[in-house]
Amino acid sequence: MAKLKPSRKDQSVRQKRGIRKDLDRVLPDRPTHRTTPKDFANELAAKASALLQTSQADEALPIALKALKQLKKEDNSLRINSLPTLNVLAEINLELGNADEAREYFFHAFQLDPDGLVPESQGGGVEKFLWLAQLSEDGGNDSVAWFQKAITILRNEASSISELALKAQRSRKLAAALCSVIEIYMTDLSWEPDAESRCESLITEAILIAPESPETLQTLANVRISQERIDEAKKALADSMALWKELPSGDEAAPDFPTRISLARLLMEVAMEKDAMEVLERLTEEDDTSVEAWYLGGWCAYLTAERSQSVQKSATNGSGMKVAQDSEYQASLMSSRDWLQNSLRLYELQDYEDLRLRDHAAELIHHLDAQLGGTNEEEEEEEEEDAAEDDDWESDLEDEDQEMT
C-alpha cells in the first residue's frame, strides 16, 4: 500500500475492500461485446480514479495504465479523449511520489489541450498548468510561465461566469495562482530588478478578486514584511486568522496544513508569538507527527521566554531582579524544551532530512538545559525513582501494620 495522507489515514481496510468489490462487480476486466474500446478505457480510468480516492494508488496504477494501453490500441497517437486517463495517471504518480512520471503525463495532457479550452468534464481545464508550474525542474521563469498560462485561463473563466458560487471558486483559484507567482519572485527570482513591483502588482490584483481569502491575506503579509511595513503585515495576518480560527478542525474553509505552517513562521517573524502558538497547537492536534510543527512550537515558546525576560528587565530598570525565577519565564522555557525534544524524537523516527531544523532544535535544547539544569529525561527518571521509593515506603508501612495486628 502507498503511504497514506494524514487526511485519509482513518480510512478502514473494510471500506476499501468493499469499494474494490463493488467496482469489480460493476466494471469488467475486458470489454464486452456491447462496449467500445474507448468506453472501456473510460470505465477503467473511472475505476482507477475511484481507487485513488480511497488511498489505493498502488492498485489504481495498473488499471490506469491498462486504460491508456486500450486507448493506444484504438489509435496509435493519443487524442483528446485520452485526457481523463492521462490526468488520472498523473495524479496516481503524484500520490506515489513519482514526480517525474506525473510531470510527463501532465505534459502529454498539455500537448493535447495547450490552451486549456477542453472542458474539465472531458479532462481539460487549468489543473495541468498549475501542476506543471509546481513540478517544473527548472523553477523560476519556467514555473512563472506555466502559472501565467493558468492565470490567463482563470481570468477568462472568472470574467465569463455568471453563477456566483462558481465565480467565487474560480476567483479564489486565480488569487492562489497569483500568490504562487509572488512567492517565486520573493525567492527564486528575487534578484530580478522588477521583482518588488511585480509582487506589488500581483498582490493588488489578488486582493481585489479574493479579499476574504486567508491565503491571499497571508501572502500580502509576506510582501509587507519584505518591505519592512510590519504594522501592515500584522494587520493582514490578524485578518487572515480571523477568517478561520473559530471554525472546527477539518473545516474545508480553513487553509491547508502547509499554509498554516507558513502562517506560524510569519507570525513569529513579526513577534506575534501568542497567535503563532495558537496555530501550532491546533496543527499538532490535527497531526501529532509533524516534525516541523513541534519544532516551530518549541522555537516559538523559546522566543516567548526571551520576550518575557526582556520585559521584566525593562520593568525593573536593571535592578538585578532574578528574572530566571519568574514563573512565566520558566514555564515558557520548559514548554520550549518539551516541544523541541518531541520534534527531535519524531525526526529520528521518520528519518527526516532537514538538517538545519535538527541542528537548530539541538542548539536550542542545549541552551535550555544550561538555563533549566539537567534535561527532561533526567527529571522523569528522578520522578520515577521517587515514586518507586514512595511505593516501597508505603509497602513497608503496610507490612508493619499487619505484623502489629
Short mmCIF file of C-alpha atoms in Angstrom, two decimals:
data_model
loop_
_atom_site.label_atom_id
_atom_site.label_comp_id
_atom_site.label_asym_id
_atom_site.label_seq_id
_atom_site.Cartn_x
_atom_site.Cartn_y
_atom_site.Cartn_z
CA MET A 1 0.00 0.00 0.00
CA ALA A 2 1.12 3.54 -0.68
CA LYS A 3 1.77 5.80 2.27
CA LEU A 4 -1.50 7.40 3.28
CA LYS A 5 -2.01 11.14 3.57
CA PRO A 6 -2.97 12.41 7.06
CA SER A 7 -6.43 13.41 5.92
CA ARG A 8 -7.14 9.86 4.74
CA LYS A 9 -5.48 7.81 7.44
CA ASP A 10 -8.78 6.91 9.11
CA GLN A 11 -9.98 5.02 6.01
CA SER A 12 -10.70 1.46 7.11
CA VAL A 13 -9.48 -1.62 5.27
CA ARG A 14 -13.02 -2.98 5.23
CA GLN A 15 -14.32 0.10 3.42
CA LYS A 16 -11.54 -0.14 0.84
CA ARG A 17 -12.21 -3.81 0.16
CA GLY A 18 -15.92 -3.14 -0.13
CA ILE A 19 -15.37 -0.38 -2.68
CA ARG A 20 -12.96 -2.58 -4.61
CA LYS A 21 -15.51 -5.42 -4.75
CA ASP A 22 -18.23 -3.06 -5.88
CA LEU A 23 -16.01 -1.74 -8.67
CA ASP A 24 -15.04 -5.24 -9.78
CA ARG A 25 -18.69 -6.22 -9.92
CA VAL A 26 -19.70 -3.16 -11.96
CA LEU A 27 -16.65 -2.82 -14.25
CA PRO A 28 -15.37 -5.86 -16.19
CA ASP A 29 -11.66 -6.58 -16.76
CA ARG A 30 -12.11 -6.71 -20.54
CA PRO A 31 -14.52 -5.06 -22.96
CA THR A 32 -17.83 -6.76 -23.59
CA HIS A 33 -19.50 -7.09 -26.99
CA ARG A 34 -21.56 -4.02 -26.10
CA THR A 35 -18.59 -1.84 -25.07
CA THR A 36 -16.36 0.10 -27.46
CA PRO A 37 -12.61 0.26 -26.71
CA LYS A 38 -12.95 3.97 -25.93
CA ASP A 39 -15.83 3.39 -23.48
CA PHE A 40 -13.97 0.52 -21.86
CA ALA A 41 -10.89 2.72 -21.39
CA ASN A 42 -13.05 5.38 -19.76
CA GLU A 43 -14.54 2.78 -17.43
CA LEU A 44 -11.06 1.65 -16.43
CA ALA A 45 -9.98 5.24 -15.84
CA ALA A 46 -13.05 5.79 -13.63
CA LYS A 47 -12.23 2.64 -11.71
CA ALA A 48 -8.63 3.79 -11.19
CA SER A 49 -9.85 7.22 -10.07
CA ALA A 50 -12.21 5.66 -7.52
CA LEU A 51 -9.37 3.57 -6.08
CA LEU A 52 -7.17 6.67 -5.89
CA GLN A 53 -9.85 8.49 -3.88
CA THR A 54 -9.68 5.71 -1.29
CA SER A 55 -5.87 5.89 -0.99
CA GLN A 56 -5.26 2.80 -3.11
CA ALA A 57 -2.90 4.42 -5.60
CA ASP A 58 -0.74 1.30 -5.97
CA GLU A 59 -3.79 -0.71 -7.07
CA ALA A 60 -5.07 2.11 -9.27
CA LEU A 61 -1.84 2.42 -11.29
CA PRO A 62 -2.01 -0.83 -13.33
CA ILE A 63 -5.69 -0.22 -14.08
CA ALA A 64 -4.99 3.29 -15.37
CA LEU A 65 -2.07 2.01 -17.44
CA LYS A 66 -4.38 -0.61 -18.91
CA ALA A 67 -6.83 2.16 -19.84
CA LEU A 68 -4.07 4.07 -21.63
CA LYS A 69 -2.99 0.94 -23.46
CA GLN A 70 -6.57 0.38 -24.56
CA LEU A 71 -6.73 3.90 -25.99
CA LYS A 72 -3.49 3.36 -27.88
CA LYS A 73 -4.95 0.20 -29.41
CA GLU A 74 -7.77 2.24 -30.83
CA ASP A 75 -5.41 4.92 -32.19
CA ASN A 76 -1.60 4.87 -32.23
CA SER A 77 -1.49 8.58 -31.39
CA LEU A 78 -3.25 9.80 -28.27
CA ARG A 79 -6.22 12.11 -28.84
CA ILE A 80 -8.30 14.44 -26.68
CA ASN A 81 -10.37 11.51 -25.39
CA SER A 82 -7.19 10.37 -23.60
CA LEU A 83 -7.17 13.41 -21.28
CA PRO A 84 -9.11 11.84 -18.36
CA THR A 85 -6.77 8.84 -18.34
CA LEU A 86 -3.63 10.99 -18.55
CA ASN A 87 -4.85 13.12 -15.65
CA VAL A 88 -5.60 10.07 -13.52
CA LEU A 89 -2.16 8.60 -14.24
CA ALA A 90 -0.53 11.89 -13.28
CA GLU A 91 -2.48 12.09 -10.02
CA ILE A 92 -1.69 8.47 -9.15
CA ASN A 93 2.02 9.07 -9.66
CA LEU A 94 1.84 12.19 -7.51
CA GLU A 95 0.28 10.11 -4.73
CA LEU A 96 3.05 7.53 -5.11
CA GLY A 97 5.76 10.20 -5.04
CA ASN A 98 6.78 9.74 -8.67
CA ALA A 99 7.16 13.41 -9.63
CA ASP A 100 8.93 12.78 -12.95
CA GLU A 101 6.26 10.40 -14.21
CA ALA A 102 3.49 12.74 -13.05
CA ARG A 103 5.10 15.65 -14.87
CA GLU A 104 5.34 13.56 -18.07
CA TYR A 105 1.64 12.67 -18.03
CA PHE A 106 0.61 16.26 -17.30
CA PHE A 107 2.80 17.41 -20.20
CA HIS A 108 1.10 14.92 -22.55
CA ALA A 109 -2.22 16.36 -21.40
CA PHE A 110 -0.94 19.89 -22.13
CA GLN A 111 0.06 18.84 -25.65
CA LEU A 112 -3.50 17.67 -26.30
CA ASP A 113 -5.08 20.77 -24.73
CA PRO A 114 -2.43 23.55 -25.00
CA ASP A 115 -4.84 26.43 -24.36
CA GLY A 116 -7.00 24.76 -21.72
CA LEU A 117 -10.09 25.02 -23.90
CA VAL A 118 -11.30 21.45 -23.37
CA PRO A 119 -13.97 21.39 -20.59
CA GLU A 120 -12.94 19.99 -17.22
CA SER A 121 -15.67 17.36 -17.57
CA GLN A 122 -13.68 15.96 -20.50
CA GLY A 123 -10.31 16.07 -18.76
CA GLY A 124 -9.31 19.58 -19.83
CA GLY A 125 -9.07 22.77 -17.81
CA VAL A 126 -6.40 24.56 -15.85
CA GLU A 127 -5.13 21.97 -13.34
CA LYS A 128 -2.37 20.56 -15.56
CA PHE A 129 -0.81 24.02 -15.95
CA LEU A 130 -0.81 24.57 -12.18
CA TRP A 131 0.84 21.21 -11.60
CA LEU A 132 3.42 21.72 -14.35
CA ALA A 133 4.36 25.01 -12.68
CA GLN A 134 4.89 23.27 -9.33
CA LEU A 135 6.69 20.27 -10.83
CA SER A 136 8.99 22.30 -13.08
CA GLU A 137 12.57 21.05 -12.93
CA ASP A 138 13.94 24.49 -13.77
CA GLY A 139 11.68 26.52 -11.49
CA GLY A 140 11.99 30.30 -11.66
CA ASN A 141 10.90 31.71 -15.00
CA ASP A 142 9.73 28.30 -16.25
CA SER A 143 7.35 27.95 -13.31
CA VAL A 144 6.13 31.52 -13.81
CA ALA A 145 5.42 30.75 -17.50
CA TRP A 146 3.22 27.78 -16.56
CA PHE A 147 1.43 29.80 -13.88
CA GLN A 148 0.83 32.59 -16.40
CA LYS A 149 -0.92 30.13 -18.73
CA ALA A 150 -3.17 29.08 -15.85
CA ILE A 151 -3.77 32.70 -14.83
CA THR A 152 -4.86 33.65 -18.36
CA ILE A 153 -7.38 30.79 -18.44
CA LEU A 154 -8.70 31.58 -14.95
CA ARG A 155 -9.07 35.28 -15.72
CA ASN A 156 -11.15 34.44 -18.80
CA GLU A 157 -13.29 31.98 -16.85
CA ALA A 158 -13.86 34.33 -13.92
CA SER A 159 -14.99 37.13 -16.22
CA SER A 160 -17.39 34.94 -18.20
CA ILE A 161 -19.06 33.02 -15.35
CA SER A 162 -22.32 34.43 -14.01
CA GLU A 163 -23.12 31.81 -11.35
CA LEU A 164 -21.89 33.39 -8.09
CA ALA A 165 -20.61 30.31 -6.26
CA LEU A 166 -18.63 29.07 -9.27
CA LYS A 167 -17.32 32.58 -9.96
CA ALA A 168 -16.08 32.85 -6.36
CA GLN A 169 -14.39 29.46 -6.65
CA ARG A 170 -12.60 30.48 -9.84
CA SER A 171 -11.61 33.85 -8.34
CA ARG A 172 -10.10 32.15 -5.31
CA LYS A 173 -8.13 29.76 -7.53
CA LEU A 174 -6.93 32.70 -9.62
CA ALA A 175 -5.80 34.53 -6.48
CA ALA A 176 -3.92 31.41 -5.35
CA ALA A 177 -2.10 31.25 -8.70
CA LEU A 178 -1.17 34.93 -8.45
CA CYS A 179 0.15 34.35 -4.91
CA SER A 180 2.23 31.43 -6.17
CA VAL A 181 3.91 33.71 -8.70
CA ILE A 182 4.57 36.23 -5.90
CA GLU A 183 6.30 33.52 -3.87
CA ILE A 184 8.60 32.78 -6.82
CA TYR A 185 9.50 36.46 -7.22
CA MET A 186 10.26 36.63 -3.50
CA THR A 187 12.55 33.58 -3.64
CA ASP A 188 13.95 32.18 -6.89
CA LEU A 189 13.58 35.44 -8.85
CA SER A 190 14.20 37.92 -6.04
CA TRP A 191 17.28 39.15 -7.92
CA GLU A 192 15.13 40.41 -10.80
CA PRO A 193 15.19 44.24 -10.89
CA ASP A 194 11.41 44.47 -11.15
CA ALA A 195 10.66 41.73 -8.58
CA GLU A 196 9.20 44.10 -5.98
CA SER A 197 7.00 45.98 -8.46
CA ARG A 198 5.73 42.70 -9.90
CA CYS A 199 4.86 41.45 -6.41
CA GLU A 200 3.00 44.66 -5.65
CA SER A 201 1.01 44.46 -8.89
CA LEU A 202 0.16 40.79 -8.38
CA ILE A 203 -0.89 41.11 -4.74
CA THR A 204 -3.07 44.13 -5.60
CA GLU A 205 -4.94 42.03 -8.17
CA ALA A 206 -5.21 39.07 -5.80
CA ILE A 207 -6.70 41.21 -3.02
CA LEU A 208 -9.19 42.78 -5.43
CA ILE A 209 -10.56 39.44 -6.64
CA ALA A 210 -10.35 37.47 -3.37
CA PRO A 211 -10.28 39.93 -0.44
CA GLU A 212 -11.53 37.31 2.04
CA SER A 213 -9.09 34.56 1.16
CA PRO A 214 -6.84 33.67 4.13
CA GLU A 215 -4.07 32.62 1.75
CA THR A 216 -4.20 35.93 -0.14
CA LEU A 217 -4.03 37.96 3.08
CA GLN A 218 -1.16 35.80 4.28
CA THR A 219 0.75 36.47 1.05
CA LEU A 220 0.03 40.18 1.46
CA ALA A 221 1.61 39.99 4.92
CA ASN A 222 4.68 38.27 3.48
CA VAL A 223 5.09 41.03 0.89
CA ARG A 224 4.71 43.73 3.55
CA ILE A 225 7.31 42.03 5.77
CA SER A 226 9.78 42.07 2.87
CA GLN A 227 9.06 45.80 2.53
CA GLU A 228 9.55 46.27 6.31
CA ARG A 229 5.99 47.54 6.66
CA ILE A 230 5.48 45.49 9.81
CA ASP A 231 2.29 47.09 11.15
CA GLU A 232 0.53 46.41 7.83
CA ALA A 233 1.86 42.85 7.89
CA LYS A 234 0.48 42.29 11.39
CA LYS A 235 -2.94 43.55 10.36
CA ALA A 236 -3.00 41.28 7.30
CA LEU A 237 -2.04 38.26 9.42
CA ALA A 238 -4.68 39.05 12.03
CA ASP A 239 -7.31 39.47 9.31
CA SER A 240 -6.24 36.17 7.74
CA MET A 241 -6.56 34.25 11.02
CA ALA A 242 -9.91 35.84 11.86
CA LEU A 243 -11.44 34.22 8.76
CA TRP A 244 -10.96 30.65 10.00
CA LYS A 245 -9.69 30.34 13.59
CA GLU A 246 -13.18 29.85 15.03
CA LEU A 247 -14.01 27.11 12.53
CA PRO A 248 -13.96 23.49 13.73
CA SER A 249 -10.93 21.36 12.98
CA GLY A 250 -11.06 19.88 9.49
CA ASP A 251 -13.32 22.57 8.04
CA GLU A 252 -12.54 23.00 4.33
CA ALA A 253 -12.69 26.79 4.64
CA ALA A 254 -9.52 26.75 6.75
CA PRO A 255 -6.15 26.89 4.96
CA ASP A 256 -4.38 23.59 4.45
CA PHE A 257 -1.68 22.29 6.83
CA PRO A 258 1.41 23.61 4.95
CA THR A 259 -0.18 27.05 4.57
CA ARG A 260 -0.76 27.28 8.32
CA ILE A 261 2.82 26.16 8.97
CA SER A 262 3.94 29.11 6.84
CA LEU A 263 1.48 31.32 8.74
CA ALA A 264 3.08 30.35 12.06
CA ARG A 265 6.50 31.31 10.71
CA LEU A 266 5.23 34.71 9.57
CA LEU A 267 3.54 35.34 12.92
CA MET A 268 6.79 34.57 14.72
CA GLU A 269 8.68 36.86 12.36
CA VAL A 270 6.54 39.85 13.41
CA ALA A 271 6.62 38.97 17.13
CA MET A 272 3.04 37.62 17.28
CA GLU A 273 4.13 34.56 19.26
CA LYS A 274 0.82 34.10 21.09
CA ASP A 275 -1.08 33.81 17.81
CA ALA A 276 1.63 31.58 16.35
CA MET A 277 1.36 29.22 19.33
CA GLU A 278 -2.40 29.07 18.88
CA VAL A 279 -1.93 28.00 15.27
CA LEU A 280 0.74 25.43 16.15
CA GLU A 281 -1.25 23.87 18.99
CA ARG A 282 -4.13 23.36 16.60
CA LEU A 283 -1.82 21.84 13.99
CA THR A 284 -0.36 19.31 16.44
CA GLU A 285 -3.88 18.36 17.49
CA GLU A 286 -4.70 17.64 13.85
CA ASP A 287 -1.43 15.80 13.15
CA ASP A 288 0.79 14.97 16.10
CA THR A 289 3.52 13.52 13.85
CA SER A 290 4.56 16.79 12.18
CA VAL A 291 8.24 17.39 12.92
CA GLU A 292 8.06 20.98 11.70
CA ALA A 293 5.00 21.88 13.79
CA TRP A 294 6.63 20.61 17.02
CA TYR A 295 9.91 22.34 16.14
CA LEU A 296 8.20 25.67 15.47
CA GLY A 297 6.21 25.32 18.70
CA GLY A 298 9.45 24.87 20.64
CA TRP A 299 11.10 27.80 18.93
CA CYS A 300 8.02 29.96 19.47
CA ALA A 301 7.96 29.17 23.22
CA TYR A 302 11.68 29.99 23.39
CA LEU A 303 11.04 33.40 21.76
CA THR A 304 8.17 33.96 24.20
CA ALA A 305 10.52 33.30 27.13
CA GLU A 306 13.12 35.71 25.74
CA ARG A 307 10.50 38.40 25.28
CA SER A 308 9.22 37.84 28.84
CA GLN A 309 12.73 38.20 30.20
CA SER A 310 13.31 41.37 28.21
CA VAL A 311 10.07 42.90 29.50
CA GLN A 312 10.91 42.02 33.11
CA LYS A 313 14.38 43.56 32.87
CA SER A 314 12.94 46.70 31.37
CA ALA A 315 10.28 46.92 34.11
CA THR A 316 12.86 46.67 36.90
CA ASN A 317 15.25 49.14 35.25
CA GLY A 318 18.12 46.71 35.59
CA SER A 319 17.74 46.37 39.37
CA GLY A 320 19.16 42.88 39.35
CA MET A 321 15.89 41.04 39.83
CA LYS A 322 16.32 37.32 39.16
CA VAL A 323 14.17 37.07 36.10
CA ALA A 324 15.02 33.38 35.72
CA GLN A 325 12.78 32.71 38.69
CA ASP A 326 9.78 34.33 37.06
CA SER A 327 7.11 31.66 36.69
CA GLU A 328 6.00 32.71 33.23
CA TYR A 329 9.58 32.74 32.01
CA GLN A 330 10.32 29.30 33.46
CA ALA A 331 7.09 27.85 32.10
CA SER A 332 7.93 29.07 28.59
CA LEU A 333 11.44 27.58 28.80
CA MET A 334 10.14 24.22 29.96
CA SER A 335 7.42 24.21 27.32
CA SER A 336 10.02 25.05 24.68
CA ARG A 337 12.17 22.09 25.69
CA ASP A 338 9.21 19.72 25.65
CA TRP A 339 8.20 20.75 22.12
CA LEU A 340 11.74 20.63 20.77
CA GLN A 341 12.53 17.25 22.28
CA ASN A 342 9.33 15.84 20.82
CA SER A 343 10.32 17.27 17.45
CA LEU A 344 13.72 15.53 17.55
CA ARG A 345 12.15 12.22 18.61
CA LEU A 346 9.86 12.36 15.58
CA TYR A 347 12.80 13.47 13.43
CA GLU A 348 14.66 10.25 14.24
CA LEU A 349 11.60 8.02 13.86
CA GLN A 350 10.75 9.44 10.44
CA ASP A 351 14.32 9.76 9.09
CA TYR A 352 13.54 13.43 8.47
CA GLU A 353 16.05 15.16 6.19
CA ASP A 354 16.04 18.83 7.25
CA LEU A 355 19.48 19.12 8.85
CA ARG A 356 19.12 22.83 9.58
CA LEU A 357 15.95 22.15 11.57
CA ARG A 358 17.65 19.36 13.52
CA ASP A 359 20.74 21.41 14.30
CA HIS A 360 18.76 24.46 15.40
CA ALA A 361 16.49 22.37 17.63
CA ALA A 362 19.52 20.68 19.21
CA GLU A 363 21.19 24.06 19.76
CA LEU A 364 18.10 25.47 21.46
CA ILE A 365 17.80 22.39 23.70
CA HIS A 366 21.46 22.81 24.70
CA HIS A 367 20.78 26.40 25.79
CA LEU A 368 17.62 25.35 27.61
CA ASP A 369 19.39 22.57 29.52
CA ALA A 370 22.01 25.10 30.61
CA GLN A 371 19.33 27.51 31.85
CA LEU A 372 16.99 24.97 33.44
CA GLY A 373 19.57 22.48 34.64
CA GLY A 374 19.51 18.83 33.62
CA THR A 375 17.15 17.50 30.99
CA ASN A 376 13.54 16.43 30.92
CA GLU A 377 14.65 12.81 30.63
CA GLU A 378 16.71 13.12 33.82
CA GLU A 379 13.80 14.76 35.63
CA GLU A 380 11.45 12.00 34.51
CA GLU A 381 13.89 9.32 35.75
CA GLU A 382 14.17 11.06 39.12
CA GLU A 383 10.38 11.27 39.40
CA GLU A 384 10.10 7.56 38.59
CA GLU A 385 12.74 6.73 41.23
CA ASP A 386 10.98 8.91 43.81
CA ALA A 387 7.67 7.24 43.00
CA ALA A 388 9.27 3.80 43.38
CA GLU A 389 10.76 4.79 46.75
CA ASP A 390 7.36 6.06 47.92
CA ASP A 391 5.76 2.77 46.90
CA ASP A 392 8.42 0.80 48.83
CA TRP A 393 7.93 3.00 51.92
CA GLU A 394 4.16 2.58 51.81
CA SER A 395 4.59 -1.17 51.36
CA ASP A 396 6.88 -1.35 54.41
CA LEU A 397 4.34 0.56 56.50
CA GLU A 398 1.59 -1.84 55.44
CA ASP A 399 3.77 -4.81 56.41
CA GLU A 400 4.48 -3.28 59.84
CA ASP A 401 0.76 -2.65 60.40
CA GLN A 402 -0.06 -6.24 59.54
CA GLU A 403 2.63 -7.54 61.96
CA MET A 404 1.26 -5.36 64.77
CA THR A 405 -2.25 -6.66 64.24
#
